[in-house]
Tab-separated table of C-alpha atoms and ligand atoms in Angstrom:
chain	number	residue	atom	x	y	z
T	23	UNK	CA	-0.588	-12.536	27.295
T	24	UNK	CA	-2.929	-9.928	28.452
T	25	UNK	CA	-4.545	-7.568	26.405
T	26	UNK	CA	-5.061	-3.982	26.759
T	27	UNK	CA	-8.730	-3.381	26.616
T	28	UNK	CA	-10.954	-0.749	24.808
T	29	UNK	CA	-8.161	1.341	23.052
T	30	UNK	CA	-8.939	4.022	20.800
T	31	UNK	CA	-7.117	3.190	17.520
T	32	UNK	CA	-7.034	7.165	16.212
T	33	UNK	CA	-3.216	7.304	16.663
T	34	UNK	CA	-2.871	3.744	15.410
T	35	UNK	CA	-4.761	4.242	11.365
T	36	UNK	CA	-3.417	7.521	9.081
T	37	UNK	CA	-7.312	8.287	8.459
T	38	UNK	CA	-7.092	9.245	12.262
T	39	UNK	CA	-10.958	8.214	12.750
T	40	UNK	CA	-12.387	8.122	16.113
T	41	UNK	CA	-12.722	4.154	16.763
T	42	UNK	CA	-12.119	1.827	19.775
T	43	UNK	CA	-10.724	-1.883	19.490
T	44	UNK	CA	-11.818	-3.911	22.296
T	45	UNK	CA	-8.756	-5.792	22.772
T	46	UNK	CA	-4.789	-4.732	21.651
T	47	UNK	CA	-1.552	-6.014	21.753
T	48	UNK	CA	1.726	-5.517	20.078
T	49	UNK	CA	3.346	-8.532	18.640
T	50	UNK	CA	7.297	-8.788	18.859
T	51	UNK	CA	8.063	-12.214	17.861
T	52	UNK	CA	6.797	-15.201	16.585
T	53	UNK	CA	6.423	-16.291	20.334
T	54	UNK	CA	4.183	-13.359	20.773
T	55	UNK	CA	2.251	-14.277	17.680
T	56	UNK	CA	1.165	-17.813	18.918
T	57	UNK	CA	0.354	-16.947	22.057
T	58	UNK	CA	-1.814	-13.986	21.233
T	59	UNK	CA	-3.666	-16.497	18.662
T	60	UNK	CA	-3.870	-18.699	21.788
T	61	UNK	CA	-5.818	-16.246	23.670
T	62	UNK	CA	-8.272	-15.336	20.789
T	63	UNK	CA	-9.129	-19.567	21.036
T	64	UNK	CA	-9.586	-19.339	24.453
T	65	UNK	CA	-11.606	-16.606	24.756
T	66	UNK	CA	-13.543	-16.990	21.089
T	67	UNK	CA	-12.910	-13.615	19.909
T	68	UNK	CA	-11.289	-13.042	16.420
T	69	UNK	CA	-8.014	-11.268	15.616
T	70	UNK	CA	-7.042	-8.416	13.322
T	71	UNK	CA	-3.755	-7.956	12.133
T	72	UNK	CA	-2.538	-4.060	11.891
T	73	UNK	CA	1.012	-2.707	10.862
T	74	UNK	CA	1.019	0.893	10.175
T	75	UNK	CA	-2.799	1.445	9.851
T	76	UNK	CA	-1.862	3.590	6.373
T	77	UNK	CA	-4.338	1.276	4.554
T	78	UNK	CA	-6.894	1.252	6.422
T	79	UNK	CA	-10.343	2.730	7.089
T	80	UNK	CA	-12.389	1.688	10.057
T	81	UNK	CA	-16.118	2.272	9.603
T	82	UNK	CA	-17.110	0.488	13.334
T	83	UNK	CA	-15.691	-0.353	16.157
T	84	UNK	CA	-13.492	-3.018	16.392
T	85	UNK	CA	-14.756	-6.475	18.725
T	86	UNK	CA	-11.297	-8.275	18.102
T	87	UNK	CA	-7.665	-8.760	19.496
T	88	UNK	CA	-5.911	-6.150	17.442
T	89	UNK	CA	-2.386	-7.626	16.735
T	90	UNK	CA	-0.240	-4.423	16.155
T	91	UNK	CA	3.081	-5.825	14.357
T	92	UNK	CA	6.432	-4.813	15.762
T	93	UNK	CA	8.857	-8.129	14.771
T	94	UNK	CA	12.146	-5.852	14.282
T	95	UNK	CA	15.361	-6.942	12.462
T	96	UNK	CA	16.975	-6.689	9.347
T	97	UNK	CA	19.718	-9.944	8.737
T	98	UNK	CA	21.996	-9.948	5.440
T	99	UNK	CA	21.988	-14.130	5.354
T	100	UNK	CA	23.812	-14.067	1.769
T	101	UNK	CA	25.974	-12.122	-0.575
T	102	UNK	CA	26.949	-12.723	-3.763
T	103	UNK	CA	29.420	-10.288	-6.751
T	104	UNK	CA	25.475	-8.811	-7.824
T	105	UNK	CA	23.050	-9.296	-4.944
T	106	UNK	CA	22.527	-9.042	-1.196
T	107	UNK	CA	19.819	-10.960	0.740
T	108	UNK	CA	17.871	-9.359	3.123
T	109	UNK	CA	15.512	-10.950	5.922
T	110	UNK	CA	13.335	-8.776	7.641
T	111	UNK	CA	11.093	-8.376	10.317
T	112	UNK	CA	7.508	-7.875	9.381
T	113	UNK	CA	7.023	-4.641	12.171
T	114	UNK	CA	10.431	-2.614	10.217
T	115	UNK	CA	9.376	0.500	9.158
T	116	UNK	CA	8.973	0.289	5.104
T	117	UNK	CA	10.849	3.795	4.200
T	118	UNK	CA	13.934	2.817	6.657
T	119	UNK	CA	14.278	-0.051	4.915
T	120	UNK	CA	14.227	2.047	1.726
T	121	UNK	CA	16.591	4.273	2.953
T	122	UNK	CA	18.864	1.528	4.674
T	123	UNK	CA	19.009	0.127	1.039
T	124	UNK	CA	19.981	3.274	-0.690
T	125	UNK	CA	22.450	4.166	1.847
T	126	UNK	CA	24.418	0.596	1.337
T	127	UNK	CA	23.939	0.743	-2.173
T	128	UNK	CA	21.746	-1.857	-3.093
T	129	UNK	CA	19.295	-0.960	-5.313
T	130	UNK	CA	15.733	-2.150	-6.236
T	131	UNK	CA	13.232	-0.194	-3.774
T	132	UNK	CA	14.259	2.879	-4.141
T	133	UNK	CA	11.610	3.990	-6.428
T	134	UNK	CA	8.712	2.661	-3.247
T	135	UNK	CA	10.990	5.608	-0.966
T	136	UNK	CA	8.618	7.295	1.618
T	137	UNK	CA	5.700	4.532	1.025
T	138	UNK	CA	4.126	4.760	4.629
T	139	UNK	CA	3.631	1.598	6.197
T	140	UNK	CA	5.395	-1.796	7.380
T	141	UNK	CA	7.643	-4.424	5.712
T	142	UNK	CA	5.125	-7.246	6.293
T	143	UNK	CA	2.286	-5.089	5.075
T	144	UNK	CA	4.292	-4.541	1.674
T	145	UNK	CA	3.433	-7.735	0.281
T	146	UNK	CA	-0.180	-7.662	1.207
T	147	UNK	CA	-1.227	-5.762	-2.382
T	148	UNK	CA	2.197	-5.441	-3.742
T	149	UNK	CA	3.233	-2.036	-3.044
T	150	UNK	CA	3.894	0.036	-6.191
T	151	UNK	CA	5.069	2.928	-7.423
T	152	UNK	CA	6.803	4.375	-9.943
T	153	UNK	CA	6.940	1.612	-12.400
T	154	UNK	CA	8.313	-0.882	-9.522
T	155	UNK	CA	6.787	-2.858	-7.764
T	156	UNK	CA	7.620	-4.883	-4.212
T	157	UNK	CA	6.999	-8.020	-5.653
T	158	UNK	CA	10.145	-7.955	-8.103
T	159	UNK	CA	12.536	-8.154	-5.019
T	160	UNK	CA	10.596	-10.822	-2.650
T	161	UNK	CA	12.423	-13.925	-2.609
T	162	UNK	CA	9.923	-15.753	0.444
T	163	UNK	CA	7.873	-14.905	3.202
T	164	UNK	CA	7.579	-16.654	6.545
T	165	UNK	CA	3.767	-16.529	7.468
T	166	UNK	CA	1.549	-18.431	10.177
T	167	UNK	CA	-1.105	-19.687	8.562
T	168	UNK	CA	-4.157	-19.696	10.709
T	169	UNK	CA	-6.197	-22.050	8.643
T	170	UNK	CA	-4.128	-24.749	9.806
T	171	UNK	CA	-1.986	-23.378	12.904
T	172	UNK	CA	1.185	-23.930	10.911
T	173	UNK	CA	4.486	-21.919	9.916
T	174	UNK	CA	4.683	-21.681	6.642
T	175	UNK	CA	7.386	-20.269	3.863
T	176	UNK	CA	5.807	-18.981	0.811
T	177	UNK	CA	8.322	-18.449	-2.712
T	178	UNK	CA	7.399	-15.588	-4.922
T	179	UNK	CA	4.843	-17.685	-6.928
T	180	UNK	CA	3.077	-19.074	-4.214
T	181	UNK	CA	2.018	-15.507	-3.409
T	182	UNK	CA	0.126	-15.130	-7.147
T	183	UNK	CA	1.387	-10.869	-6.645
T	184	UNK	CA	-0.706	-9.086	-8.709
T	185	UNK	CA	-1.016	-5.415	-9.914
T	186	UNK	CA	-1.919	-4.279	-6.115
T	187	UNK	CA	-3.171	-7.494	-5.244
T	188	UNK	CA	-1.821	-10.769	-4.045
T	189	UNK	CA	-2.617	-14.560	-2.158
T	190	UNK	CA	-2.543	-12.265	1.128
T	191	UNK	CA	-5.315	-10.358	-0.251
T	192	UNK	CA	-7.281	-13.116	-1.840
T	193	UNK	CA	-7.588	-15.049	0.792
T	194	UNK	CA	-7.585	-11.990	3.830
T	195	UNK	CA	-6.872	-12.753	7.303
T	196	UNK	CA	-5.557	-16.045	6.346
T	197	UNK	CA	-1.706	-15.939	6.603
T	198	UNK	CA	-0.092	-13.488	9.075
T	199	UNK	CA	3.328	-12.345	7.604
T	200	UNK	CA	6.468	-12.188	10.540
T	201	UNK	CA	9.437	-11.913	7.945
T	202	UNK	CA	9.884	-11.045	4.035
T	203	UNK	CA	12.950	-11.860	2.819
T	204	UNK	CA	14.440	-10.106	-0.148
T	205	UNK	CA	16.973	-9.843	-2.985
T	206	UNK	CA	18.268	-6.322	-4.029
T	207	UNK	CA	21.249	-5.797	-6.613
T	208	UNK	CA	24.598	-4.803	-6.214
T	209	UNK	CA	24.663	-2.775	-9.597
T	210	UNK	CA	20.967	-2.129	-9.850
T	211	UNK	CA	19.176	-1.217	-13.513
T	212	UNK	CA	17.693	1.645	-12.230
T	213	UNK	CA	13.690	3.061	-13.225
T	214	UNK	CA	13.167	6.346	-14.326
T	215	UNK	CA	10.921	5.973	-16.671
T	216	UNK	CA	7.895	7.863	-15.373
T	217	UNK	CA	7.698	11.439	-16.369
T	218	UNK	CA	7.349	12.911	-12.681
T	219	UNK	CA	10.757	10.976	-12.057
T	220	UNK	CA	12.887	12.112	-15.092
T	221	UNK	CA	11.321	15.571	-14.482
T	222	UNK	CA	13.062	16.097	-11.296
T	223	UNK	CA	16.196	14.455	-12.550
T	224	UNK	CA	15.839	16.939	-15.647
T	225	UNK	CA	15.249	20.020	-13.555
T	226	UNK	CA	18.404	18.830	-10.875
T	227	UNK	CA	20.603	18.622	-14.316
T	228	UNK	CA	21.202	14.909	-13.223
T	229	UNK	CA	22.686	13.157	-16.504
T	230	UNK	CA	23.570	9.769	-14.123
T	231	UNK	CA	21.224	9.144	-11.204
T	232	UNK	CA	22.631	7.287	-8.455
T	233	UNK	CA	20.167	5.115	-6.222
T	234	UNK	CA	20.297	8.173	-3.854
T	235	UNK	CA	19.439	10.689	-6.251
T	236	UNK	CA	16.378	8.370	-7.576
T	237	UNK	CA	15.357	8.069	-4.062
T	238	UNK	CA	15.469	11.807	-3.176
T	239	UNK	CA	13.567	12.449	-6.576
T	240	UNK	CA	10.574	10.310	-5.671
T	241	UNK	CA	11.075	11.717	-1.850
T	242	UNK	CA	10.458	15.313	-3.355
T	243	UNK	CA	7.503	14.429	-5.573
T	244	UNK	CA	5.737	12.662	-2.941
T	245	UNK	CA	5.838	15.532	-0.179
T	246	UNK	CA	5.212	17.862	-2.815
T	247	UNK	CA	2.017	15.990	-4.060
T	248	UNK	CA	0.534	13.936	-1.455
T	249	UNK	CA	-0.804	14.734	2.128
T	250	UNK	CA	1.206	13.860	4.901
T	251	UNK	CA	-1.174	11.839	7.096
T	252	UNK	CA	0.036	13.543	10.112
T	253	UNK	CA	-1.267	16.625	9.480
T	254	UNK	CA	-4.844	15.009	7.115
T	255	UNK	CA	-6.225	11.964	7.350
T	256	UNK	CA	-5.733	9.725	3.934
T	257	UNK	CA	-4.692	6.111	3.165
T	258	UNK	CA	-2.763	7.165	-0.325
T	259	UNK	CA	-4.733	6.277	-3.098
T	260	UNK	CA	-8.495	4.929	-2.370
T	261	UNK	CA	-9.079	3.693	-5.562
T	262	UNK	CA	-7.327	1.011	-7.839
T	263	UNK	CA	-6.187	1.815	-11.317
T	264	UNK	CA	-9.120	0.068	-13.122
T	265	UNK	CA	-8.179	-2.282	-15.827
T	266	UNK	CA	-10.587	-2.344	-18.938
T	267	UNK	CA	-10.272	-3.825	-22.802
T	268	UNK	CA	-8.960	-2.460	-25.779
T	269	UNK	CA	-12.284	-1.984	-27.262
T	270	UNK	CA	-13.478	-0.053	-23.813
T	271	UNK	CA	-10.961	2.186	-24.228
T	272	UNK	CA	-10.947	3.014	-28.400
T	273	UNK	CA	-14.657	4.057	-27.230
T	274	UNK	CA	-14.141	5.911	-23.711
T	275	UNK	CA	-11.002	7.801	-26.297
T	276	UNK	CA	-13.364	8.873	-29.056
T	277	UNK	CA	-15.531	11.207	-26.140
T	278	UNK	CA	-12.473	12.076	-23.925
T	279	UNK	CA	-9.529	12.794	-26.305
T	280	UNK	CA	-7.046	13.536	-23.525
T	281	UNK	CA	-7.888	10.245	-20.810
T	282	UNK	CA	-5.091	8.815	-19.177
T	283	UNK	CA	-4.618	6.008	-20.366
T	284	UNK	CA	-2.003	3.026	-20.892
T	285	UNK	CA	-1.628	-0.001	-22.820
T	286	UNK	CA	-0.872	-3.501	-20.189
T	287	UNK	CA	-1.241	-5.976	-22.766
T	288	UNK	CA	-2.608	-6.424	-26.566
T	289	UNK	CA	-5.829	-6.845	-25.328
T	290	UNK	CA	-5.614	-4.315	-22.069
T	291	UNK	CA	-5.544	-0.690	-20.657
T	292	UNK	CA	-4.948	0.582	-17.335
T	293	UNK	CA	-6.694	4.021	-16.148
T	294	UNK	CA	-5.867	6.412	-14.557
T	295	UNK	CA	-8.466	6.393	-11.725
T	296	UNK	CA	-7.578	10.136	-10.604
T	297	UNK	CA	-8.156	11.212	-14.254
T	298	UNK	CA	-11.588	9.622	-14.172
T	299	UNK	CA	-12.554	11.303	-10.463
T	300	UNK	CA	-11.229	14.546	-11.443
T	301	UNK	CA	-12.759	15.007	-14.729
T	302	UNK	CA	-16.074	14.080	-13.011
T	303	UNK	CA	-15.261	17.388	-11.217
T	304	UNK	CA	-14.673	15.776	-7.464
T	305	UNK	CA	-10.729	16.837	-7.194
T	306	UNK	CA	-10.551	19.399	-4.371
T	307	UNK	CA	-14.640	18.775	-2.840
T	308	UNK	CA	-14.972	19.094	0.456
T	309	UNK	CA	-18.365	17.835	2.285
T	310	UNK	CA	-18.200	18.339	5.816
T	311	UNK	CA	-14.972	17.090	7.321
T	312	UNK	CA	-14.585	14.305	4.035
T	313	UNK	CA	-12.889	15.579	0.582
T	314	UNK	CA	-11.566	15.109	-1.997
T	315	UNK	CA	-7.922	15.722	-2.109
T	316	UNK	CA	-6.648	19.171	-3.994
T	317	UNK	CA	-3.825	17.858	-5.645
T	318	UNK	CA	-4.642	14.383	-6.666
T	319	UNK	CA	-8.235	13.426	-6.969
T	320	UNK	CA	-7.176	9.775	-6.025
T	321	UNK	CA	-6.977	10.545	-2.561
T	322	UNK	CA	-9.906	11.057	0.092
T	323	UNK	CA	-8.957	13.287	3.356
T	324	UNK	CA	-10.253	13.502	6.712
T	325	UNK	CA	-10.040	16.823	7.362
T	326	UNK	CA	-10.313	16.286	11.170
T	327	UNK	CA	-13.329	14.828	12.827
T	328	UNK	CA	-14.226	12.467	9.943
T	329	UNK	CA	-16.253	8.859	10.900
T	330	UNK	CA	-15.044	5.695	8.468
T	331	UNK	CA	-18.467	5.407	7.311
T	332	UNK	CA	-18.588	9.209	6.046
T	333	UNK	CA	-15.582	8.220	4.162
T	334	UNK	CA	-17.000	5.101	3.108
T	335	UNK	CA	-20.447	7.304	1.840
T	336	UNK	CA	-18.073	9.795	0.415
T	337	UNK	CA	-16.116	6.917	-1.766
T	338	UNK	CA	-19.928	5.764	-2.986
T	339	UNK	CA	-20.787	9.251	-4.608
T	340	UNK	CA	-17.284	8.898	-6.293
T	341	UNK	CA	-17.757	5.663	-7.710
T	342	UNK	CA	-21.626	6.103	-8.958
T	343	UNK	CA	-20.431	9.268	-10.837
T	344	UNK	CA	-17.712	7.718	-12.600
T	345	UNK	CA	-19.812	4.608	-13.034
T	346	UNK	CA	-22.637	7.377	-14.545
T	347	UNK	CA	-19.684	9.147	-16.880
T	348	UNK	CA	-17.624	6.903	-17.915
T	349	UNK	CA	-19.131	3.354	-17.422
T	350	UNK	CA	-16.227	2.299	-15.383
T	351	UNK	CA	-16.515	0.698	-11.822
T	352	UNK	CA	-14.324	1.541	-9.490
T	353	UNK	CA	-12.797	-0.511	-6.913
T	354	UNK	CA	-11.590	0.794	-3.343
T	355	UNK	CA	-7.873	-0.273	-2.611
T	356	UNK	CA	-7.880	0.380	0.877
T	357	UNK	CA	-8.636	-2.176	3.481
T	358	UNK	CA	-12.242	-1.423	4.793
T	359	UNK	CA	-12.973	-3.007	8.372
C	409	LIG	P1	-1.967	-1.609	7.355
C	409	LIG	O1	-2.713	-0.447	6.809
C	409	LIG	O2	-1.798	-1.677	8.816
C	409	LIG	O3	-2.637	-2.955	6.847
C	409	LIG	C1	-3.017	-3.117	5.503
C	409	LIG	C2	-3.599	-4.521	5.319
C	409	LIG	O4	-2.572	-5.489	5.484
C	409	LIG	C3	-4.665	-4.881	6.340
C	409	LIG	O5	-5.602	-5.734	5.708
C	409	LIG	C4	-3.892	-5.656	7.421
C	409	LIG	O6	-4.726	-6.565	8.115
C	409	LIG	C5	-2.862	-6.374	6.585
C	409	LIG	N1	-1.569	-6.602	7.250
C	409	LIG	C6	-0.714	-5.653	7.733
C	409	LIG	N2	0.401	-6.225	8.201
C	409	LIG	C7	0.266	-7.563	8.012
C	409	LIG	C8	1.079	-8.703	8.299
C	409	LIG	N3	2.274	-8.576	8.860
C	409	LIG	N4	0.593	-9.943	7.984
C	409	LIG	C9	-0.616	-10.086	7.396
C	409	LIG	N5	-1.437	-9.054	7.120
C	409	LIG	C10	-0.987	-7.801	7.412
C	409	LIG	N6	0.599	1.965	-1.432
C	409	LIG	C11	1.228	1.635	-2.590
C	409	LIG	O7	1.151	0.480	-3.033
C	409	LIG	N7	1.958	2.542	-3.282
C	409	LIG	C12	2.082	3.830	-2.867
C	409	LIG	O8	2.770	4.616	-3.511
C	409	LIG	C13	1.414	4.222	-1.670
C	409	LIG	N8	1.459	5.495	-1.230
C	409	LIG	C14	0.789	5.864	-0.105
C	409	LIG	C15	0.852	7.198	0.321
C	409	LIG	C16	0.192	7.609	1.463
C	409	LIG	C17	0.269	9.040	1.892
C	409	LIG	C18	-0.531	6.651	2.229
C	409	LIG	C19	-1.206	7.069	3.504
C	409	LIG	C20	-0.602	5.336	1.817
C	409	LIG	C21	0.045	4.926	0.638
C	409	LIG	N9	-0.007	3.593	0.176
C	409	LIG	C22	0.668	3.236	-0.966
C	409	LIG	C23	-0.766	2.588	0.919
C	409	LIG	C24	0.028	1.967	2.108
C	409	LIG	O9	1.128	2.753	2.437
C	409	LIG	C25	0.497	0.545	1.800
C	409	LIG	O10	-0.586	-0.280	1.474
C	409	LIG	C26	1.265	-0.088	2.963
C	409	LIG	O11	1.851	-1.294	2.566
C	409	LIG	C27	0.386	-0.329	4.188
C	409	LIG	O12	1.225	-0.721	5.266
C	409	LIG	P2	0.705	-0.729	6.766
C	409	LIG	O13	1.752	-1.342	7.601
C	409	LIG	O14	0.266	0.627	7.156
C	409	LIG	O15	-0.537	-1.705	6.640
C	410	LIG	P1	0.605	10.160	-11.644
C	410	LIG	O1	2.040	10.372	-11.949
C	410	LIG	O2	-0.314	11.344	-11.543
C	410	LIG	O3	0.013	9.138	-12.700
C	410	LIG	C1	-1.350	8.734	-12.622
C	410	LIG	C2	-1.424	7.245	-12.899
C	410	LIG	O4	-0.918	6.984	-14.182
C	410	LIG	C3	-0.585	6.471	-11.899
C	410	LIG	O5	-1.455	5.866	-10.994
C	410	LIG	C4	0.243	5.499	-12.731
C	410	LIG	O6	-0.133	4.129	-12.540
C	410	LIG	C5	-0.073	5.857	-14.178
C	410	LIG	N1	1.195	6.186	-14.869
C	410	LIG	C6	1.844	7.383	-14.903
C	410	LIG	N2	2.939	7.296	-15.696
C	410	LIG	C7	2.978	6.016	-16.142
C	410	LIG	C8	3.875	5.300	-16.980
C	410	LIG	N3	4.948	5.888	-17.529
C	410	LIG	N4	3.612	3.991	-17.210
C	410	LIG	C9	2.537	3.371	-16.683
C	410	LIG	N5	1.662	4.006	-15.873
C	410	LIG	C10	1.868	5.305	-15.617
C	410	LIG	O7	0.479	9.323	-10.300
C	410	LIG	P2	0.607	9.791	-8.784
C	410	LIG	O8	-0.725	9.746	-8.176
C	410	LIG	O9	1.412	11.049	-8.694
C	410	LIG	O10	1.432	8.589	-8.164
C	410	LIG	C11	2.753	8.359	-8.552
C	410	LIG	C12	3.118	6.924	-8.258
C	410	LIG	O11	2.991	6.667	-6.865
C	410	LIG	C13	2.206	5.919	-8.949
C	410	LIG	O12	2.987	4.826	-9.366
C	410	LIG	C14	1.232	5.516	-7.888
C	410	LIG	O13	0.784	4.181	-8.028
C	410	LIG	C15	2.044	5.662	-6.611
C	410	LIG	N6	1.168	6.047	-5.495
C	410	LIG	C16	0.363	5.073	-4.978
C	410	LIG	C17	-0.461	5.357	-3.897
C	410	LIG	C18	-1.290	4.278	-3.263
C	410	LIG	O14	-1.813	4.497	-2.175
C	410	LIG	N7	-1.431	3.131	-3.877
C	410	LIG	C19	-0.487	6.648	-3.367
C	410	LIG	C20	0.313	7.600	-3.959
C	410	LIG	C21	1.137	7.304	-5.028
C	410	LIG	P3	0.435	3.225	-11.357
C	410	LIG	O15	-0.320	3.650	-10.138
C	410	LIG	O16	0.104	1.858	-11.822
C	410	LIG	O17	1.908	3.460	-11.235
């Protein structure tokens, strides 16, 4: 294995910063894998793992072997009257997988269409959207753990998913993820739930979605509200949904009448982060080549020559004014390096 040196990772990240790794490779199998992890031993240098770059923000360059995942494959290894089994290489594109799914009918994903991003990435903070999340279809994962140089296969619990978060998060850089193997349903319940969703339905006259029209409905609402990283720089939402108790929000609800708000447990309320950024006035701010995204305040852009760490100052100011205005403390979702 020999790695390409000093690459510039712009057309490798959808914030499309200016950044060099000093060592790359693309990793095809889980040959590849080992060997690559071979070299980093032998020549001391640590490894990053990339898929898609869609969740990340470099704010320096990067002194490691950058292991760019590209395992490809997508097995059916069971069938049953209801479900279908999936296994699938970590390097698959997430939305053709979507789409592969919707097409044969098997239903589950459809509500995470046009996520950008990899398969093996998916489980890393438990892609959601749409009241689904990846988690509810993941049956096990075949990792290498690099703690102990050992292949390992991980069940649903063993991967404590979260709400965006997961074991693969917790514990970062330890496991790298080669294949996710999943369930989806032959007659699927399907999720439309969320206003945006029924909306569309409502607007197409749709009485009885089918897993295509689902699909195409969150396919519309995404280009229609989100920027497409190849024409601005983003990662999707920078900020988590913060979680706070019932008492934090009775208060926070007395000053803002109208926060978005909504109950998770007896005791629990998830925010809407956005609501919080925008109503601190930040939703379409532009400083230089960083802002503030026009049509959802959740998202910082690079408008074009933007460095990770003006991104990273940008995210600060965000996160001290909603600190300052509604005593809330923001957390970034997005992978900083
Ligand atoms: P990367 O950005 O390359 O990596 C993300 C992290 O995972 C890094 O820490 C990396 O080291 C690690 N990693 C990647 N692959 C592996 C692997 N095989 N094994 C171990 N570690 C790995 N996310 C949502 O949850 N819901 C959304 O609706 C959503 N919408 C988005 C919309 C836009 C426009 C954008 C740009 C992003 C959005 N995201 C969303 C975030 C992003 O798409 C997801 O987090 C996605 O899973 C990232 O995949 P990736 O392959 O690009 O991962
Ligand atoms: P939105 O519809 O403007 O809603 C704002 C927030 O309110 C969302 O984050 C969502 O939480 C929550 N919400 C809305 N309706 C809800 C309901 N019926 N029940 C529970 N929570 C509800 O959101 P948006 O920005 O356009 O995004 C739409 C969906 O795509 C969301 O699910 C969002 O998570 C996902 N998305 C994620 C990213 C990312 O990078 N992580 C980027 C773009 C979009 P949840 O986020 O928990 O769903």
């Amino acid at each position: 294995m020999t790695p390409t040196q000093n690459i510039s990772l712009k057309p490798f990240h959808s914030f499309g910063c200016e950044v060099n790794a000093a060592y790359f490779t693309t990793i095809e199998s889980s040959q590849s894998l080992e060997s690559a992890l071979d070299w980093c031993k032998q020549h001391n240098k640590p490894f990053l793992v990339l898929g898609s770059g869609s969740n990340m923000l470099f704010t320096k360059q990067v002194d490691a072997l950058v292991l760019k995942m590209e395992i490809k494959g997508i097995q059916k290894t069971n069938e049953t009257a209801s479900a279908v089994y999936l296994s699938v290489g970590a390097g698959e594109n997430w939305h053709h997988f979507v789409s592969y799914c919707v097409q044969k009918g098997w239903g589950g994903i459809e509500n995470l269409s046009l996520i950008p991003g990899t398969v093996g990435a998916a489980p890393i903070q438990n892609i959601g959207a749409y009241g689904v999340e990846v988690k509810e279809t993941i049956e096990n994962i075949t990792a290498y753990d690099t703690h102990n140089g050992e292949w390992v296969k991980l069940n649903k619990l063993d991967c404590d998913f979260g709400y965006r978060n997961s074991l693969f998060k917790k514990e970062k850089n330890r496991y790298i993820i080669c294949k996710v193997d999943f369930c989806l349903q032959k007659q699927p319940k399907l999720r439309i739930d969320y206003g945006a969703i029924r909306e569309v339905l409502h607007q197409k006259e749709i009485q009885n979605p089918s897993l295509e029209d689902v699909s195409n409905a969150v396919i519309l609402i995404r280009t229609q509200k989100l920027p497409d990283p190849k024409k601005i720089g983003n990662a999707g939402s920078f900020f988590k949904n913060p979680t706070i108790s019932k008492e934090q929000f009775e208060a926070l609800k007395i000053k803002n009448d109208d926060i978005m708000a909504f109950p998770i447990s007896d005791i629990a309320y998830k925010l809407a982060a956005g609501w919080l950024i925008e109503h601190c006035g930040w939703k379409g701010v532009k400083k230089g080549n960083i802002g503030c995204y026009e049509k959802q305040a959740l998202v910082i852009v690079n408008y074009g020559n933007g460095t990770g760490q003006e991104i990273l100052d940008f995210s600060k100011e965000i996160i001290q004014s909603v600190l300052e205005k509604f005593g809330v403390e923001l957390e970034r979702e997005v992978n900083i390096y």
